[in-house]
Amino acid sequence: MRTQVGIIGAGPSGLLMSQLLHRQGIETVVLERHSRDYVLARVRAGVLEHGFADLMREAQVAERMDAEGLIHDGFDIAYEGRRHRIDLKGLTGGNTVIVYGQTEVTKDLYDARDRMDGIVIHGAEDVQPHDIGTEMPFLTYSLNGEEHRVDCDYIVGCDGFHGVSRKSIPRDTLREFEKVYPMGWLGVLSPTPPVSDELIYVNHERGFALCSMRSPELSRYYVQCSADDRVEHWSDEMFWEELKRRLPDDAASTIVTAASTEKTIAPLRSYVAEPMRHGNLFLAGDAAHIVPPTGAKGLNSAASDIFYLYHAMVDHYRKHDDSGLESYSERALARVWKAERFSWWMTRLLHHFPGEDDFDRRIQKIELDYLFSSDAAMKSLAENYVGLPY
Ligand code: RFL
Ligand code: PHB
C-alpha cells in the first residue's frame, strides 16, 4: 500500500490528524493495534480547552460536542472544608472549557472517518517504522498472520506512551525528562447526577479528590491512592466512604452514589521526550509527553501538537513550504513544557505527598492562601487551565 502520511495509533491524536489531513485532500493510513471497541471503551479525559474545541470544529466533528458538551465557566478548589471558586470566564476575559468525554471525542472522530471512507486498520500487530532517516520511510505490520507494508512520505507516531514510534528513534538522539509521583488516582464512573454543576478539586489531609462529570446523568470521581494500590482492594462502598471523608460537608451530604460502572487506577507521571521529530518520523500526543491528570492537560496537549503538525503538513503539500515541519518539534515543545509546568504545579498544590514534612505542608498551605487572596495568582491559574494560545 502507498499513502502520503502513515499514522500509528487510533487514539484521539491519530484520528484527529487523519481527519484534518483528509479534509485537505492529503491521504493517510492509520494502523491501530487494538480493536475499535477496545479504543472506545477507554475512559480518560473529560475537560477540553477552547482551542481544542475550535480544532474539532475545523475538523468538522464538533456537532455533538457543541450540542451535548457542558460549558464550564469555573471550578471550585476545596480546602480546609471551604470551597473557593476559580471564575475561569471572569479571570480570562471570557474563556471557558467544555466538559465532554474523550470517549465521545473518539467516537465522533471514528464516525467522521467512516463517513469519509478513511482507512483505519485495527488489530495491526508488530507495527514497525523503517528508514525514518530517509526520504522513503515505510511501515510494516502483520494482520491475521499476513505481513503488510505501507510506503509513505511521512510517519506520525500517535501511539501513546507505550507505543513503538518513540522507541524507533536512536537512543543517542533522544533526550528524556521524567518525574514519577508517589501516588495514583483511583477513578470511578457512576451513573448518577454530579454532586455539583462545576468540578470540585479537593486538597484534604487524607489526600486529593476530584468531582467531575461526563453528563448531567453521569459522574466521574477520583481519590488519590498510593502508587502501588490495586483496584481489587477497593469495593464501591470503600470508595464512596473515602470520597465523602475528603469532600466539604455540603457535598458529602448531598452526593448520590450507586454501583460504579468503571473503576481504574492511573499512575501520576510527568515525561517529555525531545526532540519530537527524527528524520521523517514525527511524534505527537502521549507518544512524546505525559502529564499527571491534575491540570487536565494530557489530551489538550496532544491536540496542540496535532494543530502544529497538521498546518505544517498542509503547508508542505499545498505550498511546498517546509518551514512548519522544520520548526514543529521546537514549537510543540514550547507549549508542551508550559503544560508540564502547570500540571506539576497543580499536582504539588493539591496532593498529599508521602514523606512531606511540616515545612512542605506550610508552603502548600500558604500557596493556597495566596492563590485565593490574589487576583493575579488566580488569573495565572485560569489562563493556563482554559489553555494557552496555540
Ligand atoms: P492514546 O490515547 O494513548 O492513544 C494511542 C493509541 O495508539 C495505540 N498503539 C498502537 N497502535 C499500533 N501499534 C503500536 N505499537 C501501538 N501502541 C499503541 C493504542 O492502542 C492507542 O489506541 O494517545 P493519544 O492519542 O496521544 O491521546 C492522549 C490522551 O489519551 C491522554 O493524554 C489523556 O487521556 C490524558 N488525560 C486527560 N487529558 C486531558 O487533556 N484532560 C483530562 O481531563 C484528562 N484526564 C487523562 C485524564 C488520562 C487519564 N489516564 C487514565 C492516564 C484522566 C485520566 C485518569
Ligand atoms: C475527568 O473528568 O476525568 C477529569 C477532569 C479534570 C481533570 C482530570 C480528569 O483535571
Short mmCIF file of C-alpha atoms and ligand atoms in Angstrom, two decimals:
data_model
loop_
_atom_site.label_atom_id
_atom_site.label_comp_id
_atom_site.label_asym_id
_atom_site.label_seq_id
_atom_site.Cartn_x
_atom_site.Cartn_y
_atom_site.Cartn_z
CA MET A 1 0.00 0.00 0.00
CA ARG A 2 1.14 3.57 -0.63
CA THR A 3 -0.08 6.68 1.19
CA GLN A 4 1.15 10.19 1.95
CA VAL A 5 1.09 10.12 5.74
CA GLY A 6 1.26 6.85 7.72
CA ILE A 7 -0.15 7.23 11.22
CA ILE A 8 0.49 4.80 14.09
CA GLY A 9 -2.29 4.72 16.71
CA ALA A 10 -6.04 5.42 16.50
CA GLY A 11 -6.40 7.31 19.78
CA PRO A 12 -7.62 10.90 19.67
CA SER A 13 -4.28 12.19 18.27
CA GLY A 14 -4.11 9.74 15.36
CA LEU A 15 -7.77 10.02 14.41
CA LEU A 16 -7.81 13.82 14.60
CA MET A 17 -4.66 14.05 12.46
CA SER A 18 -6.11 11.69 9.89
CA GLN A 19 -9.45 13.54 9.78
CA LEU A 20 -7.86 17.02 9.44
CA LEU A 21 -5.45 15.91 6.68
CA HIS A 22 -8.11 14.00 4.75
CA ARG A 23 -10.29 17.12 4.64
CA GLN A 24 -7.36 18.91 2.94
CA GLY A 25 -7.02 16.14 0.36
CA ILE A 26 -3.97 14.56 1.99
CA GLU A 27 -4.10 10.73 2.16
CA THR A 28 -3.49 8.84 5.38
CA VAL A 29 -3.50 5.27 6.64
CA VAL A 30 -3.95 4.68 10.39
CA LEU A 31 -2.58 1.48 11.98
CA GLU A 32 -4.05 0.54 15.37
CA ARG A 33 -3.01 -2.40 17.47
CA HIS A 34 -6.31 -2.86 19.31
CA SER A 35 -9.92 -3.26 18.19
CA ARG A 36 -12.21 -0.29 17.74
CA ASP A 37 -14.35 -1.44 20.69
CA TYR A 38 -11.28 -1.52 22.91
CA VAL A 39 -10.25 2.02 21.92
CA LEU A 40 -13.79 3.29 22.53
CA ALA A 41 -14.08 1.65 25.95
CA ARG A 42 -11.18 3.59 27.48
CA VAL A 43 -12.45 6.21 29.93
CA ARG A 44 -9.94 9.01 30.21
CA ALA A 45 -10.01 12.77 29.78
CA GLY A 46 -13.05 14.95 30.32
CA VAL A 47 -12.07 18.61 30.02
CA LEU A 48 -11.44 20.23 26.63
CA GLU A 49 -9.70 23.58 26.21
CA HIS A 50 -11.46 26.10 23.96
CA GLY A 51 -8.60 25.79 21.44
CA PHE A 52 -9.19 22.04 21.18
CA ALA A 53 -12.91 22.66 20.68
CA ASP A 54 -12.04 25.00 17.77
CA LEU A 55 -9.84 22.31 16.23
CA MET A 56 -12.73 19.82 16.47
CA ARG A 57 -14.89 22.37 14.63
CA GLU A 58 -12.20 22.80 11.96
CA ALA A 59 -12.18 19.01 11.53
CA GLN A 60 -15.97 19.13 11.21
CA VAL A 61 -16.52 16.70 14.06
CA ALA A 62 -17.94 19.14 16.60
CA GLU A 63 -21.69 18.86 16.06
CA ARG A 64 -22.37 16.57 19.04
CA MET A 65 -19.73 18.24 21.21
CA ASP A 66 -21.43 21.61 20.64
CA ALA A 67 -24.87 20.14 21.33
CA GLU A 68 -24.11 17.90 24.32
CA GLY A 69 -20.82 19.18 25.78
CA LEU A 70 -21.15 21.14 29.02
CA ILE A 71 -19.62 24.61 29.01
CA HIS A 72 -17.94 25.31 32.34
CA ASP A 73 -17.27 28.91 33.39
CA GLY A 74 -15.34 27.95 36.50
CA PHE A 75 -14.50 25.29 39.09
CA ASP A 76 -14.03 25.04 42.84
CA ILE A 77 -10.99 24.23 44.92
CA ALA A 78 -11.99 22.88 48.35
CA TYR A 79 -9.51 23.33 51.18
CA GLU A 80 -9.97 23.04 54.94
CA GLY A 81 -13.68 22.48 54.47
CA ARG A 82 -14.27 25.64 52.39
CA ARG A 83 -14.91 25.95 48.65
CA HIS A 84 -13.12 28.66 46.67
CA ARG A 85 -14.35 29.34 43.15
CA ILE A 86 -11.99 29.93 40.25
CA ASP A 87 -14.01 32.08 37.86
CA LEU A 88 -12.40 30.98 34.59
CA LYS A 89 -14.61 33.17 32.43
CA GLY A 90 -14.23 36.33 34.50
CA LEU A 91 -10.49 35.89 35.03
CA THR A 92 -9.67 35.23 31.37
CA GLY A 93 -11.90 37.80 29.71
CA GLY A 94 -14.48 35.30 28.51
CA ASN A 95 -12.77 31.92 28.01
CA THR A 96 -14.30 28.66 29.22
CA VAL A 97 -13.71 24.89 28.94
CA ILE A 98 -16.01 22.16 27.65
CA VAL A 99 -16.69 19.01 29.65
CA TYR A 100 -17.04 16.28 27.02
CA GLY A 101 -15.53 12.82 27.43
CA GLN A 102 -12.54 11.57 25.46
CA THR A 103 -14.65 8.51 24.67
CA GLU A 104 -17.16 10.78 22.90
CA VAL A 105 -14.40 12.70 21.08
CA THR A 106 -13.01 9.39 19.81
CA LYS A 107 -16.46 8.14 18.80
CA ASP A 108 -17.17 11.34 16.84
CA LEU A 109 -13.80 11.05 15.09
CA TYR A 110 -14.46 7.41 14.18
CA ASP A 111 -17.90 8.30 12.79
CA ALA A 112 -16.35 11.07 10.68
CA ARG A 113 -13.61 8.72 9.41
CA ASP A 114 -16.33 6.23 8.42
CA ARG A 115 -18.29 8.89 6.53
CA MET A 116 -15.17 9.86 4.54
CA ASP A 117 -14.08 6.24 3.98
CA GLY A 118 -10.89 6.90 5.92
CA ILE A 119 -8.56 3.91 6.24
CA VAL A 120 -8.11 2.76 9.86
CA ILE A 121 -6.68 -0.75 10.19
CA HIS A 122 -7.41 -2.41 13.55
CA GLY A 123 -5.64 -5.41 15.03
CA ALA A 124 -2.37 -4.40 13.31
CA GLU A 125 0.37 -6.34 15.10
CA ASP A 126 4.12 -5.70 15.23
CA VAL A 127 3.83 -2.27 13.62
CA GLN A 128 7.33 -1.10 12.81
CA PRO A 129 8.58 2.14 11.20
CA HIS A 130 11.54 1.71 8.80
CA ASP A 131 14.06 4.01 7.09
CA ILE A 132 12.81 7.06 9.02
CA GLY A 133 16.09 8.84 8.31
CA THR A 134 15.47 8.65 4.52
CA GLU A 135 13.07 10.22 2.01
CA MET A 136 11.30 6.87 1.63
CA PRO A 137 10.14 5.69 5.03
CA PHE A 138 7.72 2.78 5.32
CA LEU A 139 5.72 0.85 7.87
CA THR A 140 5.35 -2.88 8.26
CA TYR A 141 2.74 -4.76 10.26
CA SER A 142 1.04 -8.11 10.37
CA LEU A 143 -2.68 -8.74 10.23
CA ASN A 144 -4.21 -12.19 10.69
CA GLY A 145 -0.76 -13.70 10.25
CA GLU A 146 -0.03 -11.89 6.96
CA GLU A 147 2.78 -9.35 6.53
CA HIS A 148 1.93 -5.93 5.06
CA ARG A 149 3.88 -2.84 4.04
CA VAL A 150 2.80 0.82 3.76
CA ASP A 151 5.10 3.22 1.89
CA CYS A 152 4.69 6.88 2.78
CA ASP A 153 6.24 10.35 2.75
CA TYR A 154 5.95 10.82 6.50
CA ILE A 155 5.18 8.73 9.57
CA VAL A 156 3.31 10.25 12.50
CA GLY A 157 3.68 8.40 15.82
CA CYS A 158 0.41 8.82 17.74
CA ASP A 159 0.78 5.52 19.59
CA GLY A 160 0.75 6.75 23.16
CA PHE A 161 3.29 6.38 25.93
CA HIS A 162 3.91 2.64 25.39
CA GLY A 163 4.00 2.81 21.60
CA VAL A 164 6.71 1.78 19.15
CA SER A 165 7.40 5.15 17.46
CA ARG A 166 9.45 6.83 20.15
CA LYS A 167 11.43 3.61 20.66
CA SER A 168 12.47 3.63 17.00
CA ILE A 169 14.34 6.92 17.41
CA PRO A 170 18.06 6.19 18.05
CA ARG A 171 18.79 6.35 21.80
CA ASP A 172 21.64 8.83 21.40
CA THR A 173 19.43 11.43 19.70
CA LEU A 174 16.57 11.31 22.19
CA ARG A 175 16.64 13.17 25.48
CA GLU A 176 14.11 12.13 28.14
CA PHE A 177 12.87 14.07 31.17
CA GLU A 178 10.80 12.25 33.76
CA LYS A 179 9.22 12.62 37.18
CA VAL A 180 7.21 9.81 38.73
CA TYR A 181 4.94 10.83 41.62
CA PRO A 182 4.50 8.59 44.67
CA MET A 183 0.71 8.30 44.25
CA GLY A 184 -2.07 7.30 41.85
CA TRP A 185 -5.67 8.28 41.07
CA LEU A 186 -8.45 5.80 41.66
CA GLY A 187 -11.25 6.80 39.28
CA VAL A 188 -14.88 5.73 39.28
CA LEU A 189 -17.65 6.25 36.75
CA SER A 190 -21.06 6.47 38.40
CA PRO A 191 -24.46 6.59 36.64
CA THR A 192 -25.67 9.33 38.99
CA PRO A 193 -26.14 13.13 38.71
CA PRO A 194 -22.92 15.05 39.52
CA VAL A 195 -22.72 16.36 43.08
CA SER A 196 -22.12 19.89 41.76
CA ASP A 197 -22.67 21.78 38.47
CA GLU A 198 -18.95 22.53 38.33
CA LEU A 199 -15.82 20.46 39.04
CA ILE A 200 -14.51 20.37 42.62
CA TYR A 201 -10.77 19.80 43.17
CA VAL A 202 -10.15 18.88 46.81
CA ASN A 203 -6.99 19.24 48.87
CA HIS A 204 -7.60 17.17 52.01
CA GLU A 205 -5.23 15.87 54.65
CA ARG A 206 -6.26 12.29 53.68
CA GLY A 207 -5.31 13.11 50.08
CA PHE A 208 -6.58 14.71 46.89
CA ALA A 209 -10.09 14.13 45.50
CA LEU A 210 -11.88 15.32 42.37
CA CYS A 211 -15.57 15.54 41.48
CA SER A 212 -16.02 15.62 37.72
CA MET A 213 -18.70 14.51 35.29
CA ARG A 214 -19.46 13.35 31.78
CA SER A 215 -23.11 14.46 31.53
CA PRO A 216 -26.00 15.52 33.81
CA GLU A 217 -26.60 11.81 34.48
CA LEU A 218 -23.02 10.52 34.65
CA SER A 219 -20.42 11.42 37.29
CA ARG A 220 -16.68 10.85 37.34
CA TYR A 221 -14.98 10.87 40.73
CA TYR A 222 -11.36 10.34 41.77
CA VAL A 223 -9.47 9.88 45.03
CA GLN A 224 -5.71 9.91 45.46
CA CYS A 225 -4.41 6.43 46.35
CA SER A 226 -0.93 5.01 46.83
CA ALA A 227 1.20 4.34 43.76
CA ASP A 228 1.15 0.56 44.27
CA ASP A 229 -2.56 0.27 45.15
CA ARG A 230 -4.82 -2.11 43.20
CA VAL A 231 -8.43 -1.69 42.07
CA GLU A 232 -9.31 -5.06 43.62
CA HIS A 233 -8.59 -3.53 47.04
CA TRP A 234 -11.39 -1.02 46.60
CA SER A 235 -15.04 -2.02 46.87
CA ASP A 236 -17.57 0.62 45.80
CA GLU A 237 -18.51 1.18 49.45
CA MET A 238 -14.88 1.86 50.38
CA PHE A 239 -14.54 4.28 47.50
CA TRP A 240 -17.68 6.29 48.40
CA GLU A 241 -16.75 6.36 52.06
CA GLU A 242 -13.26 7.65 51.30
CA LEU A 243 -14.54 10.24 48.82
CA LYS A 244 -17.13 11.57 51.30
CA ARG A 245 -14.50 11.92 54.03
CA ARG A 246 -12.50 14.20 51.74
CA LEU A 247 -15.38 16.33 50.43
CA PRO A 248 -16.66 19.52 52.08
CA ASP A 249 -19.75 18.80 54.25
CA ASP A 250 -22.37 20.19 51.84
CA ALA A 251 -21.07 17.98 49.02
CA ALA A 252 -20.58 14.90 51.22
CA SER A 253 -24.15 15.11 52.48
CA THR A 254 -25.79 15.53 49.07
CA ILE A 255 -23.72 13.22 46.83
CA VAL A 256 -25.73 10.45 45.17
CA THR A 257 -23.90 7.13 45.00
CA ALA A 258 -24.50 3.95 43.01
CA ALA A 259 -22.70 0.86 41.83
CA SER A 260 -19.74 2.04 39.73
CA THR A 261 -19.70 1.18 36.02
CA GLU A 262 -15.92 1.57 35.69
CA LYS A 263 -13.05 1.66 38.16
CA THR A 264 -9.37 2.15 37.32
CA ILE A 265 -6.14 3.37 38.85
CA ALA A 266 -3.97 5.80 36.88
CA PRO A 267 -0.33 6.42 37.79
CA LEU A 268 0.92 10.02 38.01
CA ARG A 269 3.87 10.85 35.81
CA SER A 270 5.49 13.80 34.07
CA TYR A 271 7.53 12.89 30.98
CA VAL A 272 8.91 14.68 27.91
CA ALA A 273 10.94 13.27 25.02
CA GLU A 274 12.99 15.68 22.93
CA PRO A 275 13.07 16.22 20.00
CA MET A 276 9.62 15.32 18.69
CA ARG A 277 10.96 14.63 15.20
CA HIS A 278 13.59 12.30 13.84
CA GLY A 279 14.01 12.39 10.06
CA ASN A 280 10.58 11.79 8.61
CA LEU A 281 9.06 10.44 11.83
CA PHE A 282 7.06 12.93 13.91
CA LEU A 283 5.80 12.21 17.43
CA ALA A 284 2.51 13.65 18.73
CA GLY A 285 0.50 13.38 21.96
CA ASP A 286 1.25 10.84 24.69
CA ALA A 287 3.89 9.22 22.44
CA ALA A 288 6.09 12.23 23.24
CA HIS A 289 4.85 13.56 26.57
CA ILE A 290 2.80 12.69 29.64
CA VAL A 291 1.42 14.87 32.41
CA PRO A 292 -0.26 13.98 35.70
CA PRO A 293 -4.03 14.49 35.12
CA THR A 294 -4.42 17.24 37.76
CA GLY A 295 -4.39 20.11 35.26
CA ALA A 296 -6.46 18.26 32.59
CA LYS A 297 -3.69 18.87 30.06
CA GLY A 298 -2.91 15.45 28.51
CA LEU A 299 -5.43 15.30 25.69
CA ASN A 300 -5.27 19.06 25.26
CA SER A 301 -1.51 18.96 24.70
CA ALA A 302 -1.97 16.15 22.20
CA ALA A 303 -4.40 18.42 20.35
CA SER A 304 -1.96 21.33 20.17
CA ASP A 305 0.72 19.01 18.70
CA ILE A 306 -1.79 17.96 16.05
CA PHE A 307 -2.63 21.60 15.34
CA TYR A 308 1.04 22.46 14.61
CA LEU A 309 1.76 19.29 12.65
CA TYR A 310 -1.43 19.46 10.59
CA HIS A 311 -0.72 23.04 9.50
CA ALA A 312 2.90 22.12 8.76
CA MET A 313 1.79 19.19 6.56
CA VAL A 314 -0.73 21.35 4.69
CA ASP A 315 1.98 23.97 4.02
CA HIS A 316 4.27 21.21 2.73
CA TYR A 317 1.76 19.64 0.34
CA ARG A 318 -0.03 22.84 -0.72
CA LYS A 319 2.73 25.46 -0.81
CA HIS A 320 5.92 23.36 -0.88
CA ASP A 321 6.82 25.24 2.29
CA ASP A 322 8.70 23.03 4.80
CA SER A 323 9.29 25.68 7.46
CA GLY A 324 6.44 24.34 9.63
CA LEU A 325 7.83 20.81 9.51
CA GLU A 326 11.31 22.13 10.32
CA SER A 327 10.08 24.06 13.36
CA TYR A 328 7.44 21.52 14.52
CA SER A 329 9.43 19.98 17.36
CA GLU A 330 10.52 23.35 18.76
CA ARG A 331 7.04 24.91 18.56
CA ALA A 332 5.24 21.90 20.00
CA LEU A 333 7.75 21.50 22.85
CA ALA A 334 7.49 25.18 23.81
CA ARG A 335 3.79 24.73 24.53
CA VAL A 336 4.17 21.21 25.96
CA TRP A 337 6.63 22.41 28.60
CA LYS A 338 4.16 25.08 29.75
CA ALA A 339 1.52 22.36 30.21
CA GLU A 340 4.13 20.24 32.04
CA ARG A 341 4.91 23.12 34.39
CA PHE A 342 1.23 23.82 35.07
CA SER A 343 0.36 20.14 35.67
CA TRP A 344 3.33 19.69 38.01
CA TRP A 345 2.31 22.85 39.91
CA MET A 346 -1.37 21.80 40.24
CA THR A 347 -0.27 18.33 41.37
CA ARG A 348 2.04 19.75 44.03
CA LEU A 349 -0.62 22.22 45.16
CA LEU A 350 -3.42 19.72 45.70
CA HIS A 351 -1.97 16.35 46.75
CA HIS A 352 -0.78 14.91 49.99
CA PHE A 353 2.82 13.78 49.40
CA PRO A 354 4.03 10.79 51.43
CA GLY A 355 7.09 11.81 53.40
CA GLU A 356 6.41 15.55 53.29
CA ASP A 357 7.44 17.45 56.39
CA ASP A 358 5.88 20.36 58.29
CA PHE A 359 7.73 22.89 56.17
CA ASP A 360 6.37 21.38 52.92
CA ARG A 361 2.83 21.43 54.36
CA ARG A 362 3.12 25.08 55.40
CA ILE A 363 4.39 26.04 51.93
CA GLN A 364 1.42 24.24 50.37
CA LYS A 365 -0.98 25.97 52.76
CA ILE A 366 0.47 29.40 52.09
CA GLU A 367 0.46 28.80 48.34
CA LEU A 368 -3.29 28.06 48.55
CA ASP A 369 -3.93 31.05 50.86
CA TYR A 370 -2.04 33.28 48.44
CA LEU A 371 -3.94 31.88 45.46
CA PHE A 372 -7.38 32.53 47.00
CA SER A 373 -6.38 36.06 48.08
CA SER A 374 -4.71 37.22 44.86
CA ASP A 375 -6.46 38.05 41.63
CA ALA A 376 -3.11 37.88 39.82
CA ALA A 377 -2.46 34.33 41.08
CA MET A 378 -5.97 33.18 40.19
CA LYS A 379 -5.62 34.77 36.75
CA SER A 380 -2.45 32.78 36.13
CA LEU A 381 -4.19 29.55 37.12
CA ALA A 382 -7.24 30.39 34.98
CA GLU A 383 -5.32 31.30 31.80
CA ASN A 384 -3.39 28.03 31.99
CA TYR A 385 -6.49 25.95 32.75
CA VAL A 386 -8.55 27.26 29.80
CA GLY A 387 -5.48 26.73 27.60
CA LEU A 388 -2.61 28.92 26.47
CA PRO A 389 -2.80 30.14 22.85
CA TYR A 390 -1.50 27.79 20.14
P1 RFL B 1 -3.61 7.32 23.37
O1 RFL B 1 -4.98 7.74 23.74
O2 RFL B 1 -2.82 6.55 24.36
O3 RFL B 1 -3.74 6.50 22.01
C1 RFL B 1 -2.64 5.77 21.47
C2 RFL B 1 -3.17 4.70 20.56
O4 RFL B 1 -2.09 4.01 19.94
C3 RFL B 1 -2.31 2.60 20.02
N1 RFL B 1 -1.00 1.91 19.99
C4 RFL B 1 -0.51 1.25 18.93
N2 RFL B 1 -1.02 1.04 17.72
C5 RFL B 1 -0.26 0.31 16.84
N3 RFL B 1 0.96 -0.20 17.15
C6 RFL B 1 1.51 0.00 18.37
N4 RFL B 1 2.72 -0.49 18.67
C7 RFL B 1 0.76 0.77 19.32
N5 RFL B 1 0.99 1.15 20.59
C8 RFL B 1 -0.09 1.84 20.99
C9 RFL B 1 -3.07 2.41 21.31
O5 RFL B 1 -3.80 1.19 21.31
C10 RFL B 1 -3.97 3.64 21.31
O6 RFL B 1 -5.21 3.41 20.68
O7 RFL B 1 -2.71 8.60 22.97
P2 RFL B 1 -3.15 9.98 22.27
O8 RFL B 1 -3.98 9.73 21.07
O9 RFL B 1 -1.88 10.78 22.13
O10 RFL B 1 -4.12 10.69 23.34
C11 RFL B 1 -3.63 11.13 24.59
C12 RFL B 1 -4.75 11.09 25.63
O11 RFL B 1 -5.35 9.82 25.60
C13 RFL B 1 -4.24 11.42 27.05
O12 RFL B 1 -3.32 12.47 27.02
C14 RFL B 1 -5.38 11.82 28.02
O13 RFL B 1 -6.28 10.76 28.21
C15 RFL B 1 -4.82 12.27 29.39
N6 RFL B 1 -5.88 12.63 30.35
C16 RFL B 1 -6.51 13.85 30.31
N7 RFL B 1 -6.18 14.75 29.35
C17 RFL B 1 -6.84 15.94 29.27
O14 RFL B 1 -6.50 16.75 28.39
N8 RFL B 1 -7.88 16.28 30.13
C18 RFL B 1 -8.27 15.44 31.11
O15 RFL B 1 -9.24 15.74 31.81
C19 RFL B 1 -7.55 14.19 31.26
N9 RFL B 1 -7.91 13.32 32.22
C20 RFL B 1 -6.24 11.72 31.35
C21 RFL B 1 -7.26 12.11 32.29
C22 RFL B 1 -5.64 10.47 31.46
C23 RFL B 1 -6.02 9.61 32.46
N10 RFL B 1 -5.38 8.34 32.49
C24 RFL B 1 -6.09 7.13 32.59
C25 RFL B 1 -3.96 8.21 32.16
C26 RFL B 1 -7.65 11.26 33.29
C27 RFL B 1 -7.01 10.01 33.40
C28 RFL B 1 -7.44 9.15 34.57
C1 PHB B 2 -12.08 13.91 34.26
O1 PHB B 2 -13.26 14.31 34.20
O2 PHB B 2 -11.77 12.75 34.00
C2 PHB B 2 -11.02 14.86 34.69
C3 PHB B 2 -11.33 16.19 34.88
C4 PHB B 2 -10.35 17.09 35.29
C5 PHB B 2 -9.07 16.63 35.49
C6 PHB B 2 -8.73 15.31 35.28
C7 PHB B 2 -9.72 14.40 34.88
O3 PHB B 2 -8.12 17.52 35.91
#
